[in-house]
């Protein structure tokens, strides 16, 4: 069904191929072949329609609320892709007639999808069809389509209906008021619409062109305007073997666009259509070439090379990098990355902790400017986070579990069926999964300590860290008997444990947040008294810092048990019932345990949905000894069923840290196959964005051993047995490094030399260099061969 080895020559490990058409598997390929550029994203639905399709197109940041009883979501925009194609009176459809040849290939290198079909109709007439499509990286508003039709068995009358279909919904919810519609010259189509609640204007344009054997022709056109639809029916006659080429060029603009300089809707309509017509005259190939050039530049900046005979691994890394690129709105800091990117309706386009902990690290070490924009989104939504805290009776800023346009909480109240009661399951994450507040602060601090960007901290970062500390200072509760501050009634990263007290991850990260705010206060006071004064006038940070210190000192932090060094995940986890989890750890599809137990029952079992306490050993690794890390790995990993796509990559990194090399590689393979693998139902609702980021993290943080430890770089490689070498770029403190690791050596080249010298730890030893570092890797350390 999926061929991972189609690419040859320069395309080796760049091509994915769907080799057989199966209507049951449409959603899989709609997701993994999705196209985009960070501004818009289009699922890879076919031009002809099938019952199982989900025809989605999203524009980042254009959130809308269907009604007051629902949360906001990214609206599914009108559809450009659909083509109703009739050949000699027979509708082209792959479930009718006979498929004589089929291939749909997706090129990760240039973002183009090509579908080639030889089809025989019920009349036994044969046709060769080639469908091509791309979303432009050169102009973020642009989509290009091309269709080639060649009759193989005689004269053919071609009828094609194409247009802009505004009847799309989000699972039945219509987010648009209908606007103006017009058709110019029978081929230039324009539709406007406005979101019902957020009042964002959209302008949709498309135009059509035809060639017969290379000659531009004008087909017979029959335009039509209907409710929420406008289109045109075009008719052309072909002789046997005569090739018809059809090109459709499309664009989307909104009143919210950061590059919108038109001022009003009328001027935006005129300017966008004129621009589209100019693009269409350049033609598909020229537009694709420009887009491919931008892709080439992007790939040249982030090359990762694995020397191995397992080509899937190289393909999987590129697949992850491709999707990280198309899901991330690096053009606009008012927008962040949704849990499904721009590839599906899952999670409604909302932003989670996935961004700071799983996605941002890729950009932090490859494109720091894009990373800063992701964090600026959190500053743009800081007032919403403050409002969340106020509504719950707290101070400071409480970041929402699910964030959209304003930073206010957007988590739905009810979810899937409860297998015991038969009613919807109550969703508590939006109320009590609060660790995201410190996760955001952690992302800010990691960015600062990795890049040294003090200007960002003055503009955004210090305020975020201090306001999140204010939240935790108001959130902790004093426990008189213990003389400690507790954090009660929360959900940690393990969402199979609801309403727990003193979740270790939450408590440790809250403590880190408070202590980091103190550092920020002291640093700002001494380095920039003017900026400190402004913040102090607004937030009274001098007074707040005293409270941060008192509460950081006395917050309860669960400690390793004396008998086995295991840290309690929460107050009751270690006392819960243990059951045989083999059925659920070996499951073919995630969530099997939810078919046997409801959430109340699962909360009473020692089972974890995903890494929880273990994440601390990655984020705050210097606070724990290797002995404690291994003890907790040995206890908690067997209790984890990996029902979250975030889990496997985290465990891969930790497996490297505790020297479980074979298991680490196996977990990397499993993580890489969540979306890319042969499971045809794993990605129906869209790509798993955090897991995609986790693939890169597994490679660079796990096998490459890279860490940013509070401003210190560490590289402690552990290559899988199947890999001979690994090469990757790494931005550090303004310099771009090229890292090469093999079984015996670590080589680093500084391509920018902005710093006088760079220092890093390798297997416990500090090394300093300016331009190159060449180390022999030996167990227990590394000997210097060359450093200059």
PDB file of C-alpha atoms in Angstrom, residues 468-604:
ATOM      1  CA  UNK A 468       3.532  32.317  35.354  1.00  0.00           C
ATOM      2  CA  UNK A 469       5.451  32.325  38.646  1.00  0.00           C
ATOM      3  CA  UNK A 470       2.752  34.573  40.088  1.00  0.00           C
ATOM      4  CA  UNK A 471       0.216  31.957  39.102  1.00  0.00           C
ATOM      5  CA  UNK A 472       2.061  29.178  40.914  1.00  0.00           C
ATOM      6  CA  UNK A 473       2.583  31.371  43.959  1.00  0.00           C
ATOM      7  CA  UNK A 474      -1.196  31.746  44.184  1.00  0.00           C
ATOM      8  CA  UNK A 475      -1.934  28.142  43.172  1.00  0.00           C
ATOM      9  CA  UNK A 476       0.014  26.297  45.877  1.00  0.00           C
ATOM     10  CA  UNK A 477      -1.814  25.426  49.102  1.00  0.00           C
ATOM     11  CA  UNK A 478      -0.305  25.411  52.575  1.00  0.00           C
ATOM     12  CA  UNK A 479      -0.374  22.086  54.424  1.00  0.00           C
ATOM     13  CA  UNK A 480       0.088  22.773  58.131  1.00  0.00           C
ATOM     14  CA  UNK A 481       0.998  19.235  59.290  1.00  0.00           C
ATOM     15  CA  UNK A 482       3.864  18.889  56.811  1.00  0.00           C
ATOM     16  CA  UNK A 483       4.924  22.515  56.782  1.00  0.00           C
ATOM     17  CA  UNK A 484       4.916  22.406  52.999  1.00  0.00           C
ATOM     18  CA  UNK A 485       3.051  23.881  50.060  1.00  0.00           C
ATOM     19  CA  UNK A 486       1.053  21.295  48.102  1.00  0.00           C
ATOM     20  CA  UNK A 487      -0.490  21.419  44.636  1.00  0.00           C
ATOM     21  CA  UNK A 488      -3.743  19.505  44.818  1.00  0.00           C
ATOM     22  CA  UNK A 489      -6.403  18.339  42.339  1.00  0.00           C
ATOM     23  CA  UNK A 490      -4.424  18.325  39.104  1.00  0.00           C
ATOM     24  CA  UNK A 491      -3.743  16.184  36.054  1.00  0.00           C
ATOM     25  CA  UNK A 492      -0.114  15.634  35.166  1.00  0.00           C
ATOM     26  CA  UNK A 493       1.172  14.640  31.732  1.00  0.00           C
ATOM     27  CA  UNK A 494      -0.280  11.179  32.440  1.00  0.00           C
ATOM     28  CA  UNK A 495      -3.902  11.909  31.612  1.00  0.00           C
ATOM     29  CA  UNK A 496      -4.998   8.514  32.924  1.00  0.00           C
ATOM     30  CA  UNK A 497      -4.657   9.975  36.422  1.00  0.00           C
ATOM     31  CA  UNK A 498      -7.228  12.682  37.131  1.00  0.00           C
ATOM     32  CA  UNK A 499      -7.744  14.697  40.340  1.00  0.00           C
ATOM     33  CA  UNK A 500      -4.431  13.752  41.910  1.00  0.00           C
ATOM     34  CA  UNK A 501      -2.448  15.617  44.536  1.00  0.00           C
ATOM     35  CA  UNK A 502       1.225  16.494  44.230  1.00  0.00           C
ATOM     36  CA  UNK A 503       1.865  15.202  40.763  1.00  0.00           C
ATOM     37  CA  UNK A 504       5.664  15.124  40.758  1.00  0.00           C
ATOM     38  CA  UNK A 505       6.018  16.626  37.295  1.00  0.00           C
ATOM     39  CA  UNK A 506       3.688  19.516  38.133  1.00  0.00           C
ATOM     40  CA  UNK A 507       5.313  20.241  41.481  1.00  0.00           C
ATOM     41  CA  UNK A 508       8.891  20.133  40.216  1.00  0.00           C
ATOM     42  CA  UNK A 509       8.094  22.307  37.211  1.00  0.00           C
ATOM     43  CA  UNK A 510       6.208  24.814  39.378  1.00  0.00           C
ATOM     44  CA  UNK A 511       9.233  24.952  41.674  1.00  0.00           C
ATOM     45  CA  UNK A 512      11.513  25.455  38.669  1.00  0.00           C
ATOM     46  CA  UNK A 513       9.225  28.226  37.398  1.00  0.00           C
ATOM     47  CA  UNK A 514       9.355  30.069  40.718  1.00  0.00           C
ATOM     48  CA  UNK A 515      13.131  29.783  41.004  1.00  0.00           C
ATOM     49  CA  UNK A 516      13.660  30.853  37.402  1.00  0.00           C
ATOM     50  CA  UNK A 517      11.477  33.912  37.974  1.00  0.00           C
ATOM     51  CA  UNK A 518      13.771  34.845  40.855  1.00  0.00           C
ATOM     52  CA  UNK A 519      16.781  34.544  38.530  1.00  0.00           C
ATOM     53  CA  UNK A 520      15.023  36.672  35.934  1.00  0.00           C
ATOM     54  CA  UNK A 521      14.233  39.321  38.519  1.00  0.00           C
ATOM     55  CA  UNK A 522      17.824  39.508  39.724  1.00  0.00           C
ATOM     56  CA  UNK A 523      19.249  39.481  36.221  1.00  0.00           C
ATOM     57  CA  UNK A 524      16.940  42.224  34.994  1.00  0.00           C
ATOM     58  CA  UNK A 525      17.545  44.348  38.102  1.00  0.00           C
ATOM     59  CA  UNK A 526      21.294  44.353  37.518  1.00  0.00           C
ATOM     60  CA  UNK A 527      21.409  44.313  33.699  1.00  0.00           C
ATOM     61  CA  UNK A 528      18.586  46.654  32.705  1.00  0.00           C
ATOM     62  CA  UNK A 529      17.314  48.829  35.546  1.00  0.00           C
ATOM     63  CA  UNK A 530      15.026  50.780  33.202  1.00  0.00           C
ATOM     64  CA  UNK A 531      13.234  47.633  32.013  1.00  0.00           C
ATOM     65  CA  UNK A 532      13.093  46.370  35.607  1.00  0.00           C
ATOM     66  CA  UNK A 533      11.474  49.620  36.747  1.00  0.00           C
ATOM     67  CA  UNK A 534       8.789  49.412  34.064  1.00  0.00           C
ATOM     68  CA  UNK A 535       7.920  45.815  35.003  1.00  0.00           C
ATOM     69  CA  UNK A 536       8.003  46.630  38.699  1.00  0.00           C
ATOM     70  CA  UNK A 537       5.556  49.491  38.224  1.00  0.00           C
ATOM     71  CA  UNK A 538       3.135  47.191  36.412  1.00  0.00           C
ATOM     72  CA  UNK A 539       3.623  43.912  38.265  1.00  0.00           C
ATOM     73  CA  UNK A 540       5.285  44.781  41.607  1.00  0.00           C
ATOM     74  CA  UNK A 541       7.999  42.230  40.898  1.00  0.00           C
ATOM     75  CA  UNK A 542      10.175  43.327  43.821  1.00  0.00           C
ATOM     76  CA  UNK A 543       7.447  42.307  46.235  1.00  0.00           C
ATOM     77  CA  UNK A 544       6.527  39.242  44.189  1.00  0.00           C
ATOM     78  CA  UNK A 545      10.102  37.947  44.174  1.00  0.00           C
ATOM     79  CA  UNK A 546      10.012  37.597  47.958  1.00  0.00           C
ATOM     80  CA  UNK A 547       6.881  35.457  47.706  1.00  0.00           C
ATOM     81  CA  UNK A 548       8.441  33.363  44.915  1.00  0.00           C
ATOM     82  CA  UNK A 549      11.464  32.654  47.097  1.00  0.00           C
ATOM     83  CA  UNK A 550       9.411  31.674  50.139  1.00  0.00           C
ATOM     84  CA  UNK A 551       7.146  29.332  48.222  1.00  0.00           C
ATOM     85  CA  UNK A 552       9.882  27.812  46.072  1.00  0.00           C
ATOM     86  CA  UNK A 553      11.758  26.923  49.237  1.00  0.00           C
ATOM     87  CA  UNK A 554       8.788  25.176  50.847  1.00  0.00           C
ATOM     88  CA  UNK A 555       6.919  23.562  47.954  1.00  0.00           C
ATOM     89  CA  UNK A 556       6.652  19.806  48.367  1.00  0.00           C
ATOM     90  CA  UNK A 557       8.866  17.873  45.929  1.00  0.00           C
ATOM     91  CA  UNK A 558       8.352  14.079  46.046  1.00  0.00           C
ATOM     92  CA  UNK A 559      11.660  12.360  46.772  1.00  0.00           C
ATOM     93  CA  UNK A 560      13.035   8.928  45.821  1.00  0.00           C
ATOM     94  CA  UNK A 561      11.934   6.161  48.157  1.00  0.00           C
ATOM     95  CA  UNK A 562      14.771   4.759  50.258  1.00  0.00           C
ATOM     96  CA  UNK A 563      13.885   1.177  49.326  1.00  0.00           C
ATOM     97  CA  UNK A 564      14.166   1.520  45.546  1.00  0.00           C
ATOM     98  CA  UNK A 565      14.810   5.187  44.547  1.00  0.00           C
ATOM     99  CA  UNK A 566      11.366   5.402  42.931  1.00  0.00           C
ATOM    100  CA  UNK A 567       9.768   8.851  43.055  1.00  0.00           C
ATOM    101  CA  UNK A 568       5.969   8.728  43.544  1.00  0.00           C
ATOM    102  CA  UNK A 569       4.247  10.070  40.431  1.00  0.00           C
ATOM    103  CA  UNK A 570       1.626  11.490  42.795  1.00  0.00           C
ATOM    104  CA  UNK A 571       0.409  10.901  46.343  1.00  0.00           C
ATOM    105  CA  UNK A 572      -1.458   7.664  45.535  1.00  0.00           C
ATOM    106  CA  UNK A 573      -0.027   6.174  42.297  1.00  0.00           C
ATOM    107  CA  UNK A 574       2.276   3.670  43.999  1.00  0.00           C
ATOM    108  CA  UNK A 575      -0.578   2.336  46.131  1.00  0.00           C
ATOM    109  CA  UNK A 576      -3.001   1.632  43.290  1.00  0.00           C
ATOM    110  CA  UNK A 577      -3.934  -1.798  41.934  1.00  0.00           C
ATOM    111  CA  UNK A 578      -1.543  -3.479  39.499  1.00  0.00           C
ATOM    112  CA  UNK A 579      -2.945  -5.509  36.607  1.00  0.00           C
ATOM    113  CA  UNK A 580      -1.461  -7.359  33.653  1.00  0.00           C
ATOM    114  CA  UNK A 581      -0.948  -4.656  31.019  1.00  0.00           C
ATOM    115  CA  UNK A 582       0.358  -6.965  28.302  1.00  0.00           C
ATOM    116  CA  UNK A 583      -2.838  -6.705  26.258  1.00  0.00           C
ATOM    117  CA  UNK A 584      -2.617  -2.925  26.183  1.00  0.00           C
ATOM    118  CA  UNK A 585       1.138  -2.591  25.692  1.00  0.00           C
ATOM    119  CA  UNK A 586       0.989  -4.923  22.697  1.00  0.00           C
ATOM    120  CA  UNK A 587      -2.120  -3.350  21.166  1.00  0.00           C
ATOM    121  CA  UNK A 588      -2.448  -2.781  17.430  1.00  0.00           C
ATOM    122  CA  UNK A 589      -4.424   0.437  17.995  1.00  0.00           C
ATOM    123  CA  UNK A 590      -4.054   2.959  20.820  1.00  0.00           C
ATOM    124  CA  UNK A 591      -6.720   3.394  23.485  1.00  0.00           C
ATOM    125  CA  UNK A 592      -7.660  -0.256  23.831  1.00  0.00           C
ATOM    126  CA  UNK A 593      -7.838   0.093  27.616  1.00  0.00           C
ATOM    127  CA  UNK A 594     -10.672   2.605  27.206  1.00  0.00           C
ATOM    128  CA  UNK A 595     -12.803  -0.180  25.735  1.00  0.00           C
ATOM    129  CA  UNK A 596     -12.514  -2.095  29.012  1.00  0.00           C
ATOM    130  CA  UNK A 597     -12.401   0.647  31.646  1.00  0.00           C
ATOM    131  CA  UNK A 598     -13.730   4.163  32.065  1.00  0.00           C
ATOM    132  CA  UNK A 599     -11.582   7.027  33.342  1.00  0.00           C
ATOM    133  CA  UNK A 600     -12.657   6.582  36.972  1.00  0.00           C
ATOM    134  CA  UNK A 601     -11.564   2.938  36.878  1.00  0.00           C
ATOM    135  CA  UNK A 602      -8.299   3.655  35.059  1.00  0.00           C
ATOM    136  CA  UNK A 603      -7.463   6.237  37.708  1.00  0.00           C
ATOM    137  CA  UNK A 604      -7.374   3.403  40.270  1.00  0.00           C
TER     138      UNK A 604
END
